[in-house]
C-alpha positions as YAML, in Angstrom:
chain: A
units: angstrom
residues:
- id: 1
  name: MET
  ca: [-45.50, 38.11, -8.65]
- id: 2
  name: ARG
  ca: [-46.14, 37.35, -5.01]
- id: 3
  name: ASN
  ca: [-47.26, 33.72, -6.08]
- id: 4
  name: LYS
  ca: [-44.08, 33.15, -8.03]
- id: 5
  name: TYR
  ca: [-42.02, 34.18, -4.91]
- id: 6
  name: LEU
  ca: [-44.13, 32.02, -2.69]
- id: 7
  name: VAL
  ca: [-43.54, 29.04, -5.11]
- id: 8
  name: ALA
  ca: [-39.85, 29.71, -5.22]
- id: 9
  name: THR
  ca: [-39.82, 29.92, -1.41]
- id: 10
  name: LEU
  ca: [-41.53, 26.60, -0.96]
- id: 11
  name: MET
  ca: [-39.33, 24.86, -3.43]
- id: 12
  name: CYS
  ca: [-36.24, 26.05, -1.56]
- id: 13
  name: LEU
  ca: [-37.82, 24.84, 1.72]
- id: 14
  name: VAL
  ca: [-38.52, 21.39, 0.15]
- id: 15
  name: THR
  ca: [-34.90, 21.12, -1.09]
- id: 16
  name: LEU
  ca: [-33.58, 22.14, 2.36]
- id: 17
  name: LEU
  ca: [-35.83, 19.38, 4.01]
- id: 18
  name: GLN
  ca: [-34.60, 16.87, 1.64]
- id: 19
  name: GLN
  ca: [-31.04, 17.81, 2.29]
- id: 20
  name: PHE
  ca: [-31.55, 17.66, 6.01]
- id: 21
  name: GLU
  ca: [-33.30, 14.31, 5.72]
- id: 22
  name: VAL
  ca: [-30.30, 12.86, 3.71]
- id: 23
  name: ILE
  ca: [-27.91, 14.17, 6.33]
- id: 24
  name: ALA
  ca: [-29.94, 12.74, 9.28]
- id: 25
  name: GLN
  ca: [-30.33, 9.52, 7.36]
- id: 26
  name: ASN
  ca: [-26.59, 9.41, 6.73]
- id: 27
  name: LYS
  ca: [-25.54, 9.74, 10.31]
- id: 28
  name: PRO
  ca: [-23.88, 6.51, 11.31]
- id: 29
  name: LEU
  ca: [-25.07, 4.49, 14.15]
- id: 30
  name: PHE
  ca: [-21.39, 3.76, 14.96]
- id: 31
  name: SER
  ca: [-18.13, 3.46, 13.20]
- id: 32
  name: VAL
  ca: [-15.06, 1.14, 13.44]
- id: 33
  name: PRO
  ca: [-11.45, 2.04, 12.25]
- id: 34
  name: PHE
  ca: [-9.80, -0.53, 10.02]
- id: 35
  name: THR
  ca: [-6.42, -1.32, 8.75]
- id: 36
  name: LEU
  ca: [-6.04, -2.12, 5.02]
- id: 37
  name: VAL
  ca: [-3.66, -5.19, 4.76]
- id: 38
  name: ASP
  ca: [-3.25, -6.99, 1.50]
- id: 39
  name: ASN
  ca: [-6.30, -5.00, 0.21]
- id: 40
  name: ARG
  ca: [-8.45, -6.38, 2.87]
- id: 41
  name: PRO
  ca: [-10.00, -4.32, 5.79]
- id: 42
  name: PHE
  ca: [-9.02, -5.66, 9.21]
- id: 43
  name: ILE
  ca: [-11.01, -4.66, 12.19]
- id: 44
  name: GLU
  ca: [-10.76, -5.37, 15.88]
- id: 45
  name: VAL
  ca: [-13.21, -7.85, 17.13]
- id: 46
  name: LYS
  ca: [-13.48, -8.90, 20.86]
- id: 47
  name: LEU
  ca: [-14.42, -12.49, 21.60]
- id: 48
  name: ASN
  ca: [-15.06, -13.39, 25.16]
- id: 49
  name: GLY
  ca: [-13.08, -10.35, 26.12]
- id: 50
  name: HIS
  ca: [-10.17, -11.10, 24.04]
- id: 51
  name: SER
  ca: [-8.99, -8.78, 21.03]
- id: 52
  name: PHE
  ca: [-8.46, -10.26, 17.65]
- id: 53
  name: HIS
  ca: [-7.88, -8.97, 14.01]
- id: 54
  name: PHE
  ca: [-10.62, -9.95, 11.77]
- id: 55
  name: ILE
  ca: [-11.45, -9.32, 8.06]
- id: 56
  name: LEU
  ca: [-14.69, -7.51, 7.50]
- id: 57
  name: ASP
  ca: [-15.53, -9.74, 4.56]
- id: 58
  name: CYS
  ca: [-18.88, -9.37, 2.61]
- id: 59
  name: GLY
  ca: [-18.28, -12.66, 0.93]
- id: 60
  name: ALA
  ca: [-17.97, -14.69, 4.12]
- id: 61
  name: ASP
  ca: [-19.78, -15.22, 7.47]
- id: 62
  name: TYR
  ca: [-18.83, -15.65, 11.04]
- id: 63
  name: GLY
  ca: [-15.52, -17.60, 11.09]
- id: 64
  name: MET
  ca: [-12.31, -17.88, 12.94]
- id: 65
  name: ASP
  ca: [-8.93, -19.70, 12.78]
- id: 66
  name: THR
  ca: [-8.29, -22.75, 14.74]
- id: 67
  name: GLU
  ca: [-5.53, -20.91, 16.71]
- id: 68
  name: THR
  ca: [-8.20, -18.29, 17.73]
- id: 69
  name: ALA
  ca: [-10.47, -21.02, 18.99]
- id: 70
  name: LYS
  ca: [-7.48, -22.58, 20.90]
- id: 71
  name: THR
  ca: [-6.65, -19.19, 22.52]
- id: 72
  name: LEU
  ca: [-10.22, -18.96, 23.58]
- id: 73
  name: GLY
  ca: [-10.44, -22.52, 24.78]
- id: 74
  name: LEU
  ca: [-13.59, -23.25, 22.75]
- id: 75
  name: LYS
  ca: [-15.06, -26.72, 22.25]
- id: 76
  name: LEU
  ca: [-15.18, -27.74, 18.60]
- id: 77
  name: ASP
  ca: [-18.26, -29.57, 17.30]
- id: 78
  name: HIS
  ca: [-19.50, -31.03, 14.12]
- id: 79
  name: GLU
  ca: [-16.41, -31.72, 12.04]
- id: 80
  name: GLY
  ca: [-17.02, -31.56, 8.32]
- id: 81
  name: THR
  ca: [-15.51, -30.06, 5.07]
- id: 82
  name: GLN
  ca: [-16.11, -27.00, 2.95]
- id: 83
  name: THR
  ca: [-14.93, -25.55, -0.20]
- id: 84
  name: GLY
  ca: [-13.77, -22.05, -0.81]
- id: 85
  name: ALA
  ca: [-11.51, -20.23, -3.23]
- id: 86
  name: GLY
  ca: [-8.94, -23.03, -3.58]
- id: 87
  name: ALA
  ca: [-9.55, -26.32, -5.32]
- id: 88
  name: ASN
  ca: [-9.51, -28.51, -2.30]
- id: 89
  name: GLU
  ca: [-11.96, -29.19, 0.55]
- id: 90
  name: ALA
  ca: [-11.05, -27.76, 3.93]
- id: 91
  name: LYS
  ca: [-11.69, -29.22, 7.25]
- id: 92
  name: ILE
  ca: [-14.17, -27.25, 9.44]
- id: 93
  name: TRP
  ca: [-15.64, -27.17, 12.82]
- id: 94
  name: HIS
  ca: [-18.17, -25.08, 14.79]
- id: 95
  name: ALA
  ca: [-17.88, -23.45, 18.03]
- id: 96
  name: SER
  ca: [-20.05, -21.09, 20.15]
- id: 97
  name: VAL
  ca: [-18.81, -17.67, 21.37]
- id: 98
  name: ALA
  ca: [-20.51, -16.18, 24.38]
- id: 99
  name: THR
  ca: [-19.81, -12.63, 23.55]
- id: 100
  name: THR
  ca: [-18.78, -10.93, 20.30]
- id: 101
  name: VAL
  ca: [-18.06, -7.19, 20.36]
- id: 102
  name: ILE
  ca: [-17.71, -5.13, 17.16]
- id: 103
  name: GLY
  ca: [-17.58, -1.43, 17.71]
- id: 104
  name: ALA
  ca: [-20.56, -0.38, 19.76]
- id: 105
  name: THR
  ca: [-22.44, -3.79, 19.31]
- id: 106
  name: GLU
  ca: [-22.29, -6.86, 21.41]
- id: 107
  name: LYS
  ca: [-23.76, -10.18, 20.15]
- id: 108
  name: LYS
  ca: [-24.42, -13.18, 22.40]
- id: 109
  name: ASN
  ca: [-23.88, -16.85, 21.72]
- id: 110
  name: ILE
  ca: [-22.68, -16.59, 18.11]
- id: 111
  name: ASN
  ca: [-21.89, -19.82, 16.21]
- id: 112
  name: PHE
  ca: [-18.72, -19.57, 14.46]
- id: 113
  name: LEU
  ca: [-17.15, -21.58, 11.56]
- id: 114
  name: VAL
  ca: [-13.64, -22.68, 12.67]
- id: 115
  name: THR
  ca: [-11.00, -23.68, 10.19]
- id: 116
  name: ASP
  ca: [-7.16, -23.55, 9.77]
- id: 117
  name: VAL
  ca: [-6.22, -20.49, 7.83]
- id: 118
  name: SER
  ca: [-2.49, -20.63, 8.53]
- id: 119
  name: GLU
  ca: [-1.70, -21.49, 4.83]
- id: 120
  name: ILE
  ca: [-3.29, -18.25, 3.76]
- id: 121
  name: LYS
  ca: [-1.61, -16.08, 6.51]
- id: 122
  name: ASN
  ca: [1.89, -17.66, 6.09]
- id: 123
  name: ASN
  ca: [2.11, -17.69, 2.32]
- id: 124
  name: LEU
  ca: [0.75, -14.22, 1.99]
- id: 125
  name: HIS
  ca: [3.08, -13.05, 4.87]
- id: 126
  name: LEU
  ca: [0.16, -11.46, 6.76]
- id: 127
  name: PRO
  ca: [0.85, -9.99, 10.19]
- id: 128
  name: TYR
  ca: [-2.45, -11.47, 11.42]
- id: 129
  name: LEU
  ca: [-5.59, -13.36, 10.38]
- id: 130
  name: ASP
  ca: [-7.61, -14.48, 13.38]
- id: 131
  name: GLY
  ca: [-10.90, -14.71, 11.37]
- id: 132
  name: PHE
  ca: [-13.57, -12.97, 9.34]
- id: 133
  name: ILE
  ca: [-16.96, -11.36, 9.83]
- id: 134
  name: GLY
  ca: [-19.55, -11.27, 7.07]
- id: 135
  name: TYR
  ca: [-23.12, -11.16, 6.00]
- id: 136
  name: THR
  ca: [-24.99, -12.36, 9.09]
- id: 137
  name: PHE
  ca: [-23.52, -9.36, 11.12]
- id: 138
  name: MET
  ca: [-23.67, -6.87, 8.30]
- id: 139
  name: LYS
  ca: [-27.16, -7.62, 6.84]
- id: 140
  name: ASP
  ca: [-28.94, -5.37, 9.50]
- id: 141
  name: TYR
  ca: [-27.12, -2.29, 8.34]
- id: 142
  name: ALA
  ca: [-25.90, -0.14, 5.45]
- id: 143
  name: VAL
  ca: [-22.25, -0.76, 5.72]
- id: 144
  name: GLN
  ca: [-19.82, 1.81, 4.27]
- id: 145
  name: PHE
  ca: [-16.25, 0.93, 3.66]
- id: 146
  name: ASP
  ca: [-14.66, 4.54, 3.57]
- id: 147
  name: TYR
  ca: [-11.27, 3.32, 2.33]
- id: 148
  name: PRO
  ca: [-9.71, 6.86, 2.05]
- id: 149
  name: LYS
  ca: [-10.38, 7.51, 5.68]
- id: 150
  name: GLY
  ca: [-9.76, 3.97, 6.96]
- id: 151
  name: LEU
  ca: [-13.13, 3.84, 8.54]
- id: 152
  name: ILE
  ca: [-16.09, 1.58, 8.40]
- id: 153
  name: ASN
  ca: [-19.41, 3.21, 8.99]
- id: 154
  name: PHE
  ca: [-22.62, 1.37, 10.04]
- id: 155
  name: TYR
  ca: [-25.83, 3.13, 9.26]
- id: 156
  name: ASP
  ca: [-29.60, 2.19, 9.76]
- id: 157
  name: SER
  ca: [-30.07, 3.48, 6.13]
- id: 158
  name: TYR
  ca: [-28.09, 5.45, 3.66]
- id: 159
  name: ALA
  ca: [-28.60, 7.62, 0.69]
- id: 160
  name: GLY
  ca: [-25.99, 8.53, -1.93]
- id: 161
  name: PRO
  ca: [-25.58, 9.20, -5.70]
- id: 162
  name: SER
  ca: [-26.17, 6.84, -8.45]
- id: 163
  name: PRO
  ca: [-27.47, 3.72, -6.49]
- id: 164
  name: VAL
  ca: [-26.80, 0.31, -8.06]
- id: 165
  name: SER
  ca: [-29.29, -2.48, -7.25]
- id: 166
  name: PHE
  ca: [-27.95, -5.82, -6.23]
- id: 167
  name: SER
  ca: [-29.15, -9.28, -5.36]
- id: 168
  name: LEU
  ca: [-27.71, -11.84, -2.92]
- id: 169
  name: TYR
  ca: [-25.75, -14.55, -4.54]
- id: 170
  name: TYR
  ca: [-26.05, -17.73, -2.35]
- id: 171
  name: GLY
  ca: [-28.24, -15.68, -0.17]
- id: 172
  name: SER
  ca: [-25.47, -13.57, 1.29]
- id: 173
  name: ILE
  ca: [-22.95, -12.07, -1.32]
- id: 174
  name: PRO
  ca: [-23.73, -8.84, -3.28]
- id: 175
  name: ARG
  ca: [-24.19, -9.40, -6.89]
- id: 176
  name: VAL
  ca: [-24.74, -6.91, -9.65]
- id: 177
  name: ASP
  ca: [-25.06, -6.53, -13.42]
- id: 178
  name: ALA
  ca: [-21.97, -5.18, -15.01]
- id: 179
  name: LYS
  ca: [-20.29, -4.73, -18.44]
- id: 180
  name: ILE
  ca: [-16.95, -6.32, -18.98]
- id: 181
  name: ASP
  ca: [-15.22, -4.82, -22.12]
- id: 182
  name: GLY
  ca: [-18.81, -4.04, -23.24]
- id: 183
  name: HIS
  ca: [-20.11, -7.54, -22.53]
- id: 184
  name: ASP
  ca: [-23.13, -7.98, -20.25]
- id: 185
  name: ALA
  ca: [-21.90, -9.70, -17.02]
- id: 186
  name: SER
  ca: [-23.00, -10.69, -13.58]
- id: 187
  name: VAL
  ca: [-20.29, -10.01, -10.77]
- id: 188
  name: ILE
  ca: [-20.11, -10.27, -7.03]
- id: 189
  name: MET
  ca: [-18.45, -7.83, -4.59]
- id: 190
  name: ASP
  ca: [-16.00, -9.31, -2.17]
- id: 191
  name: THR
  ca: [-14.23, -7.09, 0.32]
- id: 192
  name: GLY
  ca: [-12.25, -10.14, 1.32]
- id: 193
  name: ASP
  ca: [-10.73, -10.77, -2.21]
- id: 194
  name: ARG
  ca: [-7.20, -9.16, -2.24]
- id: 195
  name: THR
  ca: [-7.13, -8.74, -5.97]
- id: 196
  name: ALA
  ca: [-8.61, -5.99, -8.13]
- id: 197
  name: PHE
  ca: [-10.73, -8.24, -10.31]
- id: 198
  name: THR
  ca: [-11.14, -12.01, -10.88]
- id: 199
  name: LEU
  ca: [-12.60, -12.82, -14.25]
- id: 200
  name: PHE
  ca: [-14.05, -16.43, -14.38]
- id: 201
  name: SER
  ca: [-12.66, -18.63, -17.24]
- id: 202
  name: HIS
  ca: [-16.11, -19.57, -18.70]
- id: 203
  name: PHE
  ca: [-16.79, -15.86, -19.36]
- id: 204
  name: ALA
  ca: [-13.46, -15.23, -20.72]
- id: 205
  name: ALA
  ca: [-13.67, -18.08, -23.17]
- id: 206
  name: LYS
  ca: [-17.35, -17.27, -24.12]
- id: 207
  name: THR
  ca: [-16.63, -13.62, -24.99]
- id: 208
  name: GLY
  ca: [-13.29, -14.22, -26.58]
- id: 209
  name: ILE
  ca: [-11.45, -12.19, -23.89]
- id: 210
  name: ILE
  ca: [-9.04, -14.91, -23.24]
- id: 211
  name: LYS
  ca: [-7.95, -14.86, -26.93]
- id: 212
  name: ASN
  ca: [-7.77, -11.00, -27.21]
- id: 213
  name: TYR
  ca: [-5.22, -10.40, -24.55]
- id: 214
  name: ALA
  ca: [-1.62, -11.31, -23.86]
- id: 215
  name: LEU
  ca: [-1.90, -13.56, -20.75]
- id: 216
  name: THR
  ca: [0.84, -14.56, -18.38]
- id: 217
  name: ASP
  ca: [1.79, -18.23, -17.67]
- id: 218
  name: THR
  ca: [-0.23, -19.88, -14.89]
- id: 219
  name: MET
  ca: [0.94, -18.74, -11.38]
- id: 220
  name: ILE
  ca: [-0.10, -18.73, -7.78]
- id: 221
  name: THR
  ca: [-2.10, -15.53, -7.41]
- id: 222
  name: GLY
  ca: [-3.23, -16.00, -3.86]
- id: 223
  name: TYR
  ca: [-4.52, -18.37, -1.34]
- id: 224
  name: GLY
  ca: [-7.97, -19.21, -0.05]
- id: 225
  name: LEU
  ca: [-9.88, -21.74, 1.83]
- id: 226
  name: GLY
  ca: [-8.87, -24.97, 0.10]
- id: 227
  name: GLY
  ca: [-5.57, -23.91, -1.10]
- id: 228
  name: PRO
  ca: [-3.67, -21.83, -3.59]
- id: 229
  name: ILE
  ca: [-5.44, -19.96, -6.51]
- id: 230
  name: TYR
  ca: [-3.74, -20.65, -9.82]
- id: 231
  name: ALA
  ca: [-4.46, -18.20, -12.53]
- id: 232
  name: ARG
  ca: [-3.09, -16.35, -15.58]
- id: 233
  name: ARG
  ca: [-2.83, -12.56, -15.30]
- id: 234
  name: LEU
  ca: [-3.85, -9.63, -17.83]
- id: 235
  name: THR
  ca: [-4.77, -5.99, -17.73]
- id: 236
  name: LEU
  ca: [-8.50, -5.72, -18.54]
- id: 237
  name: LYS
  ca: [-9.54, -2.59, -20.50]
- id: 238
  name: GLN
  ca: [-12.76, -1.68, -18.79]
- id: 239
  name: ILE
  ca: [-15.51, -2.69, -16.23]
- id: 240
  name: GLN
  ca: [-18.59, -0.63, -15.82]
- id: 241
  name: ILE
  ca: [-21.07, -1.03, -12.95]
- id: 242
  name: GLY
  ca: [-23.89, 1.47, -13.19]
- id: 243
  name: LYS
  ca: [-22.27, 4.91, -13.78]
- id: 244
  name: THR
  ca: [-18.90, 3.71, -12.32]
- id: 245
  name: ILE
  ca: [-16.29, 3.00, -14.98]
- id: 246
  name: VAL
  ca: [-12.95, 1.52, -14.15]
- id: 247
  name: ASN
  ca: [-10.16, 1.27, -16.71]
- id: 248
  name: ASP
  ca: [-7.00, -0.67, -17.06]
- id: 249
  name: ILE
  ca: [-7.81, -3.30, -14.32]
- id: 250
  name: PRO
  ca: [-5.20, -5.83, -13.07]
- id: 251
  name: THR
  ca: [-7.09, -9.13, -13.55]
- id: 252
  name: ARG
  ca: [-6.64, -12.90, -13.10]
- id: 253
  name: ILE
  ca: [-8.33, -15.71, -14.78]
- id: 254
  name: PRO
  ca: [-8.33, -18.61, -12.42]
- id: 255
  name: THR
  ca: [-7.45, -22.05, -13.99]
- id: 256
  name: LEU
  ca: [-8.95, -24.08, -11.22]
- id: 257
  name: LYS
  ca: [-11.55, -26.75, -12.18]
- id: 258
  name: THR
  ca: [-13.16, -26.90, -8.60]
- id: 259
  name: GLY
  ca: [-13.91, -24.48, -5.84]
- id: 260
  name: ALA
  ca: [-15.69, -20.99, -5.89]
- id: 261
  name: PHE
  ca: [-13.75, -19.73, -8.84]
- id: 262
  name: ALA
  ca: [-14.79, -22.52, -11.05]
- id: 263
  name: ASP
  ca: [-18.50, -21.51, -10.57]
- id: 264
  name: THR
  ca: [-20.20, -20.86, -14.03]
- id: 265
  name: ASN
  ca: [-23.26, -18.99, -12.57]
- id: 266
  name: ILE
  ca: [-21.31, -15.71, -12.18]
- id: 267
  name: ASP
  ca: [-18.78, -14.01, -14.36]
- id: 268
  name: GLY
  ca: [-16.34, -12.21, -12.10]
- id: 269
  name: SER
  ca: [-15.47, -11.06, -8.71]
- id: 270
  name: ILE
  ca: [-14.72, -7.35, -7.73]
- id: 271
  name: GLY
  ca: [-12.09, -7.26, -4.91]
- id: 272
  name: GLY
  ca: [-10.18, -4.86, -2.82]
- id: 273
  name: GLY
  ca: [-7.92, -3.77, -5.43]
- id: 274
  name: ILE
  ca: [-10.85, -1.84, -7.10]
- id: 275
  name: LEU
  ca: [-12.94, -1.16, -4.01]
- id: 276
  name: LYS
  ca: [-10.15, 0.68, -2.15]
- id: 277
  name: GLN
  ca: [-10.42, 3.54, -4.53]
- id: 278
  name: TYR
  ca: [-13.94, 4.35, -3.29]
- id: 279
  name: LYS
  ca: [-16.12, 4.97, -0.48]
- id: 280
  name: PHE
  ca: [-18.06, 1.83, -1.01]
- id: 281
  name: THR
  ca: [-21.47, 1.30, 0.59]
- id: 282
  name: ILE
  ca: [-23.52, -1.81, 0.73]
- id: 283
  name: ASP
  ca: [-27.15, -0.98, 1.97]
- id: 284
  name: TYR
  ca: [-28.48, -4.52, 2.68]
- id: 285
  name: LYS
  ca: [-31.92, -3.20, 3.60]
- id: 286
  name: LYS
  ca: [-32.43, -1.33, 0.47]
- id: 287
  name: LYS
  ca: [-30.40, -3.87, -1.77]
- id: 288
  name: VAL
  ca: [-28.36, -1.04, -3.30]
- id: 289
  name: LEU
  ca: [-24.68, -0.18, -3.59]
- id: 290
  name: TYR
  ca: [-23.00, 3.20, -3.91]
- id: 291
  name: PHE
  ca: [-19.47, 4.00, -5.31]
- id: 292
  name: GLU
  ca: [-18.38, 7.49, -4.23]
...
């Protein structure tokens, strides 16, 4: 009998130690409040001592608006072009920022992409859009978007329920296996995407989804780098990622022939319209996601 009590006591101790380990592991290094605007999390970023409103966008990297660069008096180098969510190429430059402060961190001499995002800001009637911060900053952390609390937590490591493994698409964007109306699919996570879900046209055609739903006429559903995003809308029945199931999802199928949404290597993009329902964590070190 004594041995049974000893085993039970040891098991309780092990459980408690595991719980304490998770609690310690899940203590954030620092946290940053955010404002959800148009389903995108905006945080304060200080560049060379000036405060700006940037999107924390896991589908992007260090970037700023041309007006932000002008305010800072930055020298622009290496003019070129780049494609984004829109169909057209956008002009870009590069500029170095001496100090970049985000929460409790300070980065020195960061190279920023510079481009004109006034079309996005003005057409979507955003109160601000000074730039975006993405993978290069986030990759050293487990980054938790606590949408219910309006807080972004940065952890050294994180443990949560039902982890979902991901790979990095184009070396930076979280990509996971999913089921779309029961069909196996590969989708990306994009906190900078204002929509709930973007279903790519090649997958909609291949699976017959495009024929099984009543779609709207083609309309402008947003703006990205490279111009307006033309798409048809529908309400998709179901998306499943790991154990997380989402039903009745407002969805768009872009009709663009060029740009990021014409890519045939992925099948869809999960955006803020879905993510804002969760405490959503990307652990870049372990390559796992959590939906809580």
